[in-house]
Tab-separated table of C-alpha atoms and ligand atoms in Angstrom:
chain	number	residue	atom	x	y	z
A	1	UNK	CA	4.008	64.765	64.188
A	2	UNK	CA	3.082	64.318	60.377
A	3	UNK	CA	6.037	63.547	58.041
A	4	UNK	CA	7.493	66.761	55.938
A	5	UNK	CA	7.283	66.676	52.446
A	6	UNK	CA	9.709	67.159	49.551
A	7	UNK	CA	9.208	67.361	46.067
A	8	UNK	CA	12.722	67.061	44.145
A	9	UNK	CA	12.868	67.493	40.494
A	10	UNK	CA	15.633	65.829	38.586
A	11	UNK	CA	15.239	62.357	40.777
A	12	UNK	CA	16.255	60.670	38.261
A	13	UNK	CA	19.839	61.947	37.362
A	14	UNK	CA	22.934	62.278	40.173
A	15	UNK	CA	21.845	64.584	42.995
A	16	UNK	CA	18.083	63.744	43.351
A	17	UNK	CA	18.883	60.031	44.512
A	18	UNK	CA	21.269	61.537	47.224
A	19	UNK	CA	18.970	63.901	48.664
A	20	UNK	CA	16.183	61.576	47.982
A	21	UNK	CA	18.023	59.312	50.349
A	22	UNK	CA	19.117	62.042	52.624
A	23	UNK	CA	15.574	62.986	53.480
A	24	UNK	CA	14.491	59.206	53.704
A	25	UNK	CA	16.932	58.666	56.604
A	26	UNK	CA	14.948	62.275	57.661
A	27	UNK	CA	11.229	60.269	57.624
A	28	UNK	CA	10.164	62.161	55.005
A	29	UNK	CA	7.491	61.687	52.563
A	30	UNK	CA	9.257	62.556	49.132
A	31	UNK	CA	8.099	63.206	45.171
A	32	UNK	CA	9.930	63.017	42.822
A	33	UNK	CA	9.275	64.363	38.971
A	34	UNK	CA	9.728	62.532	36.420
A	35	UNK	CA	9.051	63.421	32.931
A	36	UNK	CA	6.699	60.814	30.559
A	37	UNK	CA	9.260	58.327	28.981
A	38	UNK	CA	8.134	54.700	27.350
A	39	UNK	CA	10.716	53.328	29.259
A	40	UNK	CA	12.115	55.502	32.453
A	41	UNK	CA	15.907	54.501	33.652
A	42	UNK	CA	15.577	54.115	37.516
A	43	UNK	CA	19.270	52.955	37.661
A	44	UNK	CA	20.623	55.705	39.870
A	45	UNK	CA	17.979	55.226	42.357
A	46	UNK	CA	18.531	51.350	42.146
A	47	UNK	CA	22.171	52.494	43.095
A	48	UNK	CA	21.221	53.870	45.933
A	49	UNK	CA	18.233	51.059	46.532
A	50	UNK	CA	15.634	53.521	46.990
A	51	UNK	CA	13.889	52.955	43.941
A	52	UNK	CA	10.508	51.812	45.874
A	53	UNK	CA	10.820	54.345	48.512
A	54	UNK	CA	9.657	57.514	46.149
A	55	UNK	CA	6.312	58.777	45.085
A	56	UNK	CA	6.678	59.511	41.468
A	57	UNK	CA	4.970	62.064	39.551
A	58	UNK	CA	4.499	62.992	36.219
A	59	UNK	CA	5.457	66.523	34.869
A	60	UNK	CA	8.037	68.387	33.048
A	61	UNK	CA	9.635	71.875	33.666
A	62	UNK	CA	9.065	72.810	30.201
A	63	UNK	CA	5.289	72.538	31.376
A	64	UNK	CA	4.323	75.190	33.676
A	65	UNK	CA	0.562	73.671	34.255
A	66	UNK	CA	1.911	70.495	34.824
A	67	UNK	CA	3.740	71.905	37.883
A	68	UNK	CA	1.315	74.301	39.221
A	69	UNK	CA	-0.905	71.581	39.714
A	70	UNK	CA	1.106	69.263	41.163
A	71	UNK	CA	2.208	71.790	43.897
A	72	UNK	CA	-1.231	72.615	44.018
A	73	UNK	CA	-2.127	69.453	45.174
A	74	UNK	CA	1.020	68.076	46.949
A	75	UNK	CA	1.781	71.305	49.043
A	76	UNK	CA	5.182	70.087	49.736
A	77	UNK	CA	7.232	71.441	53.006
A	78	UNK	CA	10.132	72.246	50.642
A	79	UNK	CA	11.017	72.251	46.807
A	80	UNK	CA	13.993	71.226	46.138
A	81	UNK	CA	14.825	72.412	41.917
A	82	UNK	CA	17.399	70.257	40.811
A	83	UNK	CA	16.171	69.019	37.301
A	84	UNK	CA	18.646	71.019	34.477
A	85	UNK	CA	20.095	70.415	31.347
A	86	UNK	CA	23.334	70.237	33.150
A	87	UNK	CA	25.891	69.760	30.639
A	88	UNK	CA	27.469	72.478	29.757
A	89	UNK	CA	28.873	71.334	26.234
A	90	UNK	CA	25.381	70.718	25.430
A	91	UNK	CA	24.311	74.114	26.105
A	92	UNK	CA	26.178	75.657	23.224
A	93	UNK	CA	24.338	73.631	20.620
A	94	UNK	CA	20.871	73.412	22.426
A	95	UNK	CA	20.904	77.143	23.910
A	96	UNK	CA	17.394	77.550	23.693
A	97	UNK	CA	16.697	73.985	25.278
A	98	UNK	CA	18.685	74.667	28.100
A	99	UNK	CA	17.288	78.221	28.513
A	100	UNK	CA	13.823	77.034	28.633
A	101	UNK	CA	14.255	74.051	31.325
A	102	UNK	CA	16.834	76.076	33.531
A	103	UNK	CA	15.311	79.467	33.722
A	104	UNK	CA	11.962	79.527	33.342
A	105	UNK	CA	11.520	75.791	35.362
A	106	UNK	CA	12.299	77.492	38.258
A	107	UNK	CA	10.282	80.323	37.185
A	108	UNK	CA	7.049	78.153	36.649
A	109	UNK	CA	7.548	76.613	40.381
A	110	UNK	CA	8.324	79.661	42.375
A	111	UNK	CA	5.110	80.944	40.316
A	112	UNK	CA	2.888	77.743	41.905
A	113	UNK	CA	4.676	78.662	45.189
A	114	UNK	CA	3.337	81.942	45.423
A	115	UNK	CA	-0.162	81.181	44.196
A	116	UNK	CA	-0.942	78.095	46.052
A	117	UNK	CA	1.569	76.637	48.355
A	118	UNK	CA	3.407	80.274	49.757
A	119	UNK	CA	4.837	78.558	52.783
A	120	UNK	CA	6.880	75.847	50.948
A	121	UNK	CA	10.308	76.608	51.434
A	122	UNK	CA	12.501	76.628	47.659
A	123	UNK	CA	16.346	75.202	47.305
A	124	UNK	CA	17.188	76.110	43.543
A	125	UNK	CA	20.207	74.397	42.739
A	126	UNK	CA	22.614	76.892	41.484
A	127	UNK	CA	26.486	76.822	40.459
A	128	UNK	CA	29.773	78.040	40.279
A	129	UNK	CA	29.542	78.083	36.344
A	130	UNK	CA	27.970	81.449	36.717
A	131	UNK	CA	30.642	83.193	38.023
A	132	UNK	CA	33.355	82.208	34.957
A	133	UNK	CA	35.672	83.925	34.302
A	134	UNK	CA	35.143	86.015	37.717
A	135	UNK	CA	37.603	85.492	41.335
A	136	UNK	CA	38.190	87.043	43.937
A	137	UNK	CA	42.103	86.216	45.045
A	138	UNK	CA	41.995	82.944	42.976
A	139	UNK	CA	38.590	82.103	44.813
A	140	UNK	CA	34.554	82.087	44.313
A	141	UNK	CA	32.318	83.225	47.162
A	142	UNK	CA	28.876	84.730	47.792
A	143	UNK	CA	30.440	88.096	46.816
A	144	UNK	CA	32.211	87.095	43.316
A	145	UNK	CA	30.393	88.678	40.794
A	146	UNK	CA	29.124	86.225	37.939
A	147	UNK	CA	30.657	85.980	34.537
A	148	UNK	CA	29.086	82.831	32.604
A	149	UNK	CA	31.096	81.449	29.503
A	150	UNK	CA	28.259	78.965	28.444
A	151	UNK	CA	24.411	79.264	27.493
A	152	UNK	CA	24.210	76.869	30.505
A	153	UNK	CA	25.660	79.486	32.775
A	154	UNK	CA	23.665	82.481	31.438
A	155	UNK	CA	20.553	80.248	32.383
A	156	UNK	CA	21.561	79.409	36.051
A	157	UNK	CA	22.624	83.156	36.496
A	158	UNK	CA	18.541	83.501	35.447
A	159	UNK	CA	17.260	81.289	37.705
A	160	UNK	CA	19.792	82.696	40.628
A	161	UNK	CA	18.225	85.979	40.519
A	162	UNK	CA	14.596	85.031	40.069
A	163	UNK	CA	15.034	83.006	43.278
A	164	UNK	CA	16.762	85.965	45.134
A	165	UNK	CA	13.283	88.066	43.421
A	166	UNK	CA	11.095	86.232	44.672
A	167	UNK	CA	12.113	86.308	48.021
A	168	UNK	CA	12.672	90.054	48.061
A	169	UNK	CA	9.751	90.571	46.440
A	170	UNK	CA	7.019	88.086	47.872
A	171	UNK	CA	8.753	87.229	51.069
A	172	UNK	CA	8.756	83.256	49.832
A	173	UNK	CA	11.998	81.063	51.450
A	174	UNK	CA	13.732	80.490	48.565
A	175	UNK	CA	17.544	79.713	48.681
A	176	UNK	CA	20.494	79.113	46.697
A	177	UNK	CA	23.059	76.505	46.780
A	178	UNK	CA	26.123	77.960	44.781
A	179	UNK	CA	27.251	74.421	44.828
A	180	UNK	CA	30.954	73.960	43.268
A	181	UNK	CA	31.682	70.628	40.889
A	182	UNK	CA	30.447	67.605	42.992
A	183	UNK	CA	30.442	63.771	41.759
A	184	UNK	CA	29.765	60.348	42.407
A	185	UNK	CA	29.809	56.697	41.339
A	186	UNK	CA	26.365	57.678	39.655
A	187	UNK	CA	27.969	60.689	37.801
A	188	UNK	CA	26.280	61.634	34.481
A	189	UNK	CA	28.704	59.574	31.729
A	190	UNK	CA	29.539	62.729	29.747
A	191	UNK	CA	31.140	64.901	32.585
A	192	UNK	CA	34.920	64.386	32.604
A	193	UNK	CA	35.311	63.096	36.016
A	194	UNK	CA	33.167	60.229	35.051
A	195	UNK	CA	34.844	59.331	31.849
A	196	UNK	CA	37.768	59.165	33.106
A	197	UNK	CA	37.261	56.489	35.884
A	198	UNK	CA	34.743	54.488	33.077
A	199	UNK	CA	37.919	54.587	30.741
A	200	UNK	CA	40.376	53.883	33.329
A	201	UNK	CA	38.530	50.743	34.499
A	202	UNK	CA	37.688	49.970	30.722
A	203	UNK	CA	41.510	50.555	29.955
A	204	UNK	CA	42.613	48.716	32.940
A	205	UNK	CA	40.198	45.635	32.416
A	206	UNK	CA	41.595	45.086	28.632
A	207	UNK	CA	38.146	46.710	27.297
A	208	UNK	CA	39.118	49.313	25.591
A	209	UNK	CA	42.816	51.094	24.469
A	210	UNK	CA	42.346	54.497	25.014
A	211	UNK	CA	40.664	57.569	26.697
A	212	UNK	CA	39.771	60.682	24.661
A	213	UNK	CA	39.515	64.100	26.328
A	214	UNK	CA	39.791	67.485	25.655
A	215	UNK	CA	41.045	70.185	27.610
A	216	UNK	CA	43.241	68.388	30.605
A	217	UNK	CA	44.478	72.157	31.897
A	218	UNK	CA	41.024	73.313	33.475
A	219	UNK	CA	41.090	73.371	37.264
A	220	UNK	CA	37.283	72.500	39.422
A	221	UNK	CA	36.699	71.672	43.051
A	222	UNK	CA	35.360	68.674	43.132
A	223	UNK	CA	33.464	67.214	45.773
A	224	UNK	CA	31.532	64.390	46.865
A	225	UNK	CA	27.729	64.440	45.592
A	226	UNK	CA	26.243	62.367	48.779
A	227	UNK	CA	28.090	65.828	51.100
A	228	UNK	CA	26.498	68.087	49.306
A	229	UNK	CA	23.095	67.299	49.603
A	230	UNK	CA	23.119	67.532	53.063
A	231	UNK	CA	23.872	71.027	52.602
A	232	UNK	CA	21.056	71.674	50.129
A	233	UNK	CA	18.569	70.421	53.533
A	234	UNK	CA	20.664	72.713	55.251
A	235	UNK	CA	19.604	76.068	53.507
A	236	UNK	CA	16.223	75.097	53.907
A	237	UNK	CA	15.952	74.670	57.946
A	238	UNK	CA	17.594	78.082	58.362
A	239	UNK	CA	15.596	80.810	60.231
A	240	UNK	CA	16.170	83.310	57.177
A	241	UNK	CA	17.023	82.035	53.658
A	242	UNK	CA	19.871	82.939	51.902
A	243	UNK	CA	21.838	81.963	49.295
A	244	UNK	CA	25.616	79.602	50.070
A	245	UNK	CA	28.889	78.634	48.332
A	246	UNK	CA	29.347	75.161	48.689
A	247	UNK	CA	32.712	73.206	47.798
A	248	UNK	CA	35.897	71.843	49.312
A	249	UNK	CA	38.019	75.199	48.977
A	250	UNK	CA	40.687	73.048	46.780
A	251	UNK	CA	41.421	72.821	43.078
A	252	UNK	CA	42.632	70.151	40.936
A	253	UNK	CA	43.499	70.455	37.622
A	254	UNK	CA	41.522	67.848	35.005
A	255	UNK	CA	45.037	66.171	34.335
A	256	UNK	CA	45.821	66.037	38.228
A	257	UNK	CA	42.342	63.735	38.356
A	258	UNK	CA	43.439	61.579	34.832
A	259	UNK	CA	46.576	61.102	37.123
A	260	UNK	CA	45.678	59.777	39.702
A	261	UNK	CA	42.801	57.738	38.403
A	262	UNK	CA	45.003	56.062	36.492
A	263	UNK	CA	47.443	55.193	39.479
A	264	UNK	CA	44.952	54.150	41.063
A	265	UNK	CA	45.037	50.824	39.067
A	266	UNK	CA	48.422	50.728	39.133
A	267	UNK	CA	48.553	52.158	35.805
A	268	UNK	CA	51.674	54.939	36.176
A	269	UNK	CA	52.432	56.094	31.975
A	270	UNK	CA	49.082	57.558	31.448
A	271	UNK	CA	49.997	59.377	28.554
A	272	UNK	CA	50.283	56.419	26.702
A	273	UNK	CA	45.937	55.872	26.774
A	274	UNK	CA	44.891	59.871	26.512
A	275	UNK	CA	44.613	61.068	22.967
A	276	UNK	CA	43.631	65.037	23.473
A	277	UNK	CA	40.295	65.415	21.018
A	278	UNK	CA	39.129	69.193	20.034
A	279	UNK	CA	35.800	67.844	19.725
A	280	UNK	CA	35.496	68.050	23.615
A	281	UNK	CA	36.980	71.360	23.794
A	282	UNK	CA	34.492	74.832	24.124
A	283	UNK	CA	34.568	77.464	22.876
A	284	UNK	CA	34.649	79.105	25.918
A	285	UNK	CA	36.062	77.168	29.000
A	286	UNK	CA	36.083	78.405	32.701
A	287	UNK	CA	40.062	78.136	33.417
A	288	UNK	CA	39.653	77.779	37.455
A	289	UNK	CA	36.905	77.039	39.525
A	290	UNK	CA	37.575	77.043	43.401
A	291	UNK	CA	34.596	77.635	46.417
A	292	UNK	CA	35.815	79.630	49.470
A	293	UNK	CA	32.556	77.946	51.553
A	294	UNK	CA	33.061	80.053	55.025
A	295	UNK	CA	29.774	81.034	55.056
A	296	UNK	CA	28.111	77.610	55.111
A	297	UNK	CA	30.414	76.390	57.924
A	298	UNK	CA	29.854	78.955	60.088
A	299	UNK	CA	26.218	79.483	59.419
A	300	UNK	CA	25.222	75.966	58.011
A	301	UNK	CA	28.026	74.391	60.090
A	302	UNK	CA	28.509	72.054	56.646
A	303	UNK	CA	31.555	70.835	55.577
A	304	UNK	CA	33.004	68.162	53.097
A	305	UNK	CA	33.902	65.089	54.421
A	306	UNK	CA	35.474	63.134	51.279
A	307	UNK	CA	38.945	63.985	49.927
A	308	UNK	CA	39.539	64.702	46.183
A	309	UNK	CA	42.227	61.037	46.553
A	310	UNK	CA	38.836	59.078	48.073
A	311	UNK	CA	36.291	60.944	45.745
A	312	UNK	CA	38.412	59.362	42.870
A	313	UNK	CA	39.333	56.132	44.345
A	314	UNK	CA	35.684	55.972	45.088
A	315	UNK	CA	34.733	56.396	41.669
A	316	UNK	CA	37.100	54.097	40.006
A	317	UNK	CA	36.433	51.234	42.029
A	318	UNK	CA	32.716	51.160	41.440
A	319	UNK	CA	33.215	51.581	37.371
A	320	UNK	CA	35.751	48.557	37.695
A	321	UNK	CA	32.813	46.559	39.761
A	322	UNK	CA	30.498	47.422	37.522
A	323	UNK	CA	32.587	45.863	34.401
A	324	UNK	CA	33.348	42.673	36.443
A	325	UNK	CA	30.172	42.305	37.681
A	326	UNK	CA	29.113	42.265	33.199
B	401	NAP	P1	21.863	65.559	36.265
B	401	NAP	O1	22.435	64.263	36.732
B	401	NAP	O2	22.080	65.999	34.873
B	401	NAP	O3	20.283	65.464	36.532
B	401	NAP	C1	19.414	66.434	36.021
B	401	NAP	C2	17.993	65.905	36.078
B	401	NAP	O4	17.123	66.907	35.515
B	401	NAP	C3	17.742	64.617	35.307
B	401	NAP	O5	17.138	63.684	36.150
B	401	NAP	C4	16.792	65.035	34.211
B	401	NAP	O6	15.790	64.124	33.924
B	401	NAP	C5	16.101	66.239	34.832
B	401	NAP	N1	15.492	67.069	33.796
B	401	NAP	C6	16.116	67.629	32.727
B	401	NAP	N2	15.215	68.273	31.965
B	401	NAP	C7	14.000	68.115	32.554
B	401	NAP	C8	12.693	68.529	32.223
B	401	NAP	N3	12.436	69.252	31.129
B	401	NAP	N4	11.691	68.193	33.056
B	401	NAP	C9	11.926	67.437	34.154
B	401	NAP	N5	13.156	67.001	34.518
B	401	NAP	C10	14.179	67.336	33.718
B	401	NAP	O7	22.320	66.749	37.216
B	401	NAP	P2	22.957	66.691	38.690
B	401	NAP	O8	24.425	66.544	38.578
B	401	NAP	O9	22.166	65.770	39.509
B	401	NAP	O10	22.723	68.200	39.157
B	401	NAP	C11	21.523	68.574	39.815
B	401	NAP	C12	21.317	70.062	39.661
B	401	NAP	O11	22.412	70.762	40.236
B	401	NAP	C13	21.239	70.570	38.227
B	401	NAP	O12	20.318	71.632	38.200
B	401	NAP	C14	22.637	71.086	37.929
B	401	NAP	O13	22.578	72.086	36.933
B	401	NAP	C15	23.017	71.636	39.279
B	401	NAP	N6	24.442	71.637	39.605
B	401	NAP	C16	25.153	70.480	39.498
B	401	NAP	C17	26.477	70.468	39.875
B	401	NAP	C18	27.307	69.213	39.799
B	401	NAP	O14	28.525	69.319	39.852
B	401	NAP	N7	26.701	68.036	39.727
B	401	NAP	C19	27.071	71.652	40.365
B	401	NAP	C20	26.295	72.793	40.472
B	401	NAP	C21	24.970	72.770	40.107
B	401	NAP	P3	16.010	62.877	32.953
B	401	NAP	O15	16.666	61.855	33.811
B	401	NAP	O16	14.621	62.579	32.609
B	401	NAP	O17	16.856	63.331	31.827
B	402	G4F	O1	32.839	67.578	33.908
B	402	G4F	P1	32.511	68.776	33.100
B	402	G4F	O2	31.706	68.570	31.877
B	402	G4F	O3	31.803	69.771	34.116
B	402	G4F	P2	31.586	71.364	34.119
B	402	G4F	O4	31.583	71.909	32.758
B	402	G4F	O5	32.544	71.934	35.104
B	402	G4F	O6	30.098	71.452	34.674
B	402	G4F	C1	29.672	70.679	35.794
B	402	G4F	O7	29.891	71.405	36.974
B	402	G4F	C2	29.132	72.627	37.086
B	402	G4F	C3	29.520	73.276	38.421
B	402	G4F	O8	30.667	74.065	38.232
B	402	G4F	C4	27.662	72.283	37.036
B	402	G4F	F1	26.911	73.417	37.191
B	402	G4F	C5	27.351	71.618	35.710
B	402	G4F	O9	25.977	71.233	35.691
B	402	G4F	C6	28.191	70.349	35.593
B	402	G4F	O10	27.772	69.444	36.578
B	402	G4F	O11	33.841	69.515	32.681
B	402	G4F	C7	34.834	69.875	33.613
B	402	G4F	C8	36.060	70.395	32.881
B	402	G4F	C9	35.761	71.446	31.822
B	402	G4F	O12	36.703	72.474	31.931
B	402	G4F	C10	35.943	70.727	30.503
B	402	G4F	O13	36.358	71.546	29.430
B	402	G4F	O14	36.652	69.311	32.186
B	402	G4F	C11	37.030	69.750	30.914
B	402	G4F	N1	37.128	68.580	30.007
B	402	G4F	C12	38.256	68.158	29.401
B	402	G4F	N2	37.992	67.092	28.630
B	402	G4F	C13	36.122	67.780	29.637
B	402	G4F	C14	36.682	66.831	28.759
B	402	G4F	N3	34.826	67.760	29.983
B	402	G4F	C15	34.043	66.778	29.468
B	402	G4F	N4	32.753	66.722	29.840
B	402	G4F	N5	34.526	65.837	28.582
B	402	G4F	C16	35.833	65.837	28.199
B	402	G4F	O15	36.250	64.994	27.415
């Protein structure tokens, strides 16, 4: 039987390398996008040492010709959108930006889907930012209508609905992950999760005196990055598509995570390194994120397998490795 294909966008940040990986185990053939740089940064991929098992091809989601033709040509089995201008702090000061690459990306692809390629199936990689302020009993779920507090989350709620559009309107399999906070070892540096366990193993190794945050009272599920992509691969081998909540079904509150970070070198009067910093507070924060993900284990039959102790642990342990191995 020929190999499937899968073309991922956003290879090179945190999720693409796990799926990339994920579908490698699979024998697939995958592409991955990648924008033109003079000097590309493969190092999440190295992480993962799959750096020289990916096609790579040039294009940009701010370039809608660039991606027509490349689906034109590749005619991938399945598409899976994960390229964003993720951060969230950003997206107050580069609105536009993030508009642009997070609403109408997706846009331009599911428009090369339906022109040349209308049998590749589409995983657009939405989040729990777009429901905000919005719960249902303290929890998010399919049915939680969307609230978004950021430019970031006005974009994804975009993209969400041109993805549920297209389907409805064209008949294309297209489906959305809802996925809830999920991290890694290969985290992107600015989320919080990330520098914390950099600062704790800075802190811990003599490096550096202190850790700078802002506001240590928001709650997120957080989950482990390489579960999650499974469930992205999932959505796509379903009969019908449809759109899923994916997290853990716990939350943790930012300080609960500096916590135990820092005990996890031993380190038990954290208060003494954090120094609270308004400059990495929003001006509008989502108070309490936290997935109620029935519907992916009993249609999906996907659940998390790493804790929110061994996520961090996990973390912490490969920042401190990375400063002794310097
Ligand atoms: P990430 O580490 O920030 O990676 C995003 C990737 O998108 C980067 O590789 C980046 O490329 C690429 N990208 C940005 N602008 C682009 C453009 N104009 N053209 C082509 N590529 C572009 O994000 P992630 O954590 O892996 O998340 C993957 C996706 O899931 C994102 O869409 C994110 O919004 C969404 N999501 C993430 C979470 C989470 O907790 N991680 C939760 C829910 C949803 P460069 O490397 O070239 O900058
Ligand atoms: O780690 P964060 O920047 O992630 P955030 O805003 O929840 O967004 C992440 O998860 C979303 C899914 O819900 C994704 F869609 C999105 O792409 C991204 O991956 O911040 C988490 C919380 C926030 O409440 C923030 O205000 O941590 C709080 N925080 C406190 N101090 C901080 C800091 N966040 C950052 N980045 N840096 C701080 O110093």
């Amino acid at each position: 039987m020929a190999k499937k294909t899968a073309f991922i966008t956003g290879i090179l940040g945190q999720d693409g390398p796990y799926l990339a990986k994920f579908l490698l185990e699979k024998e697939y053939k995958v592409y991955g996008l990648i924008r033109r740089y003079s000097n590309p940064n493969f190092s999440n991929l190295d992480y993962l040492e799959i750096t020289h098992n990916v096609d790579y091809v040039e294009g940009d989601m701010n370039d809608e010709a660039s991606l027509l033709n490349l689906i034109r040509t590749i005619r991938p089995d399945e598409v899976y959108n994960l390229a964003a201008q993720s951060f969230v702090g950003s997206s107050f000061d580069q609105a536009k930006l993030t508009t642009e690459i997070n609403a109408l990306g997706p846009l331009y692809l599911l428009n090369a889907i339906k022109y040349f390629s209308p049998t590749t199936r589409f995983y657009q990689a939405s989040t729990s930012e777009m429901f905000g302020l919005q719960h249902t009993n303290g929890y998010q779920d399919e049915n939680t209508p969307f609230h978004p507090r950021s430019p970031y989350g006005v974009s994804k709620v975009y993209a969400y609905w041109i993805t549920v559009n297209y389907r409805e309107s064209y008949g294309l399999f297209t489906a959305n992950g809802i996925l809830f906070n999920h991290e890694s070892p290969i985290r992107g540096i600015q989320f919080v999760t990330r520098k914390i366990t950099d600062g704790v193993a800075k802190i811990k190794l003599g490096l550096s005196k202190e850790l700078r945050l802002g506001n240590l009272e928001a709650k997120r599920d957080w989950g482990f990055a390489g579960d999650y992509v499974e469930a992205m691969y999932l959505m796509l081998q379903q009969k019908n598509p449809d759109d899923y909540v994916i997290g853990t079904g716990e939350s943790h509150s930012v300080k609960e995570f500096v916590k135990l970070a820092f005990k996890s070198v031993g380190i038990f009067d954290w208060e003494k390194y954090v120094v609270i910093d308004p400059q990495f507070k929003r001006p509008a924060e989502v108070p309490n994120l936290k997935a109620k993900p029935d519907k992916a284990k009993k249609i999906l039959g996907w659940s998390p397998k790493v804790s929110f102790e061994e996520l961090v642990e996990m973390m912490v342990r490969a920042d401190l490795k990375r400063y002794q191995n310097k």
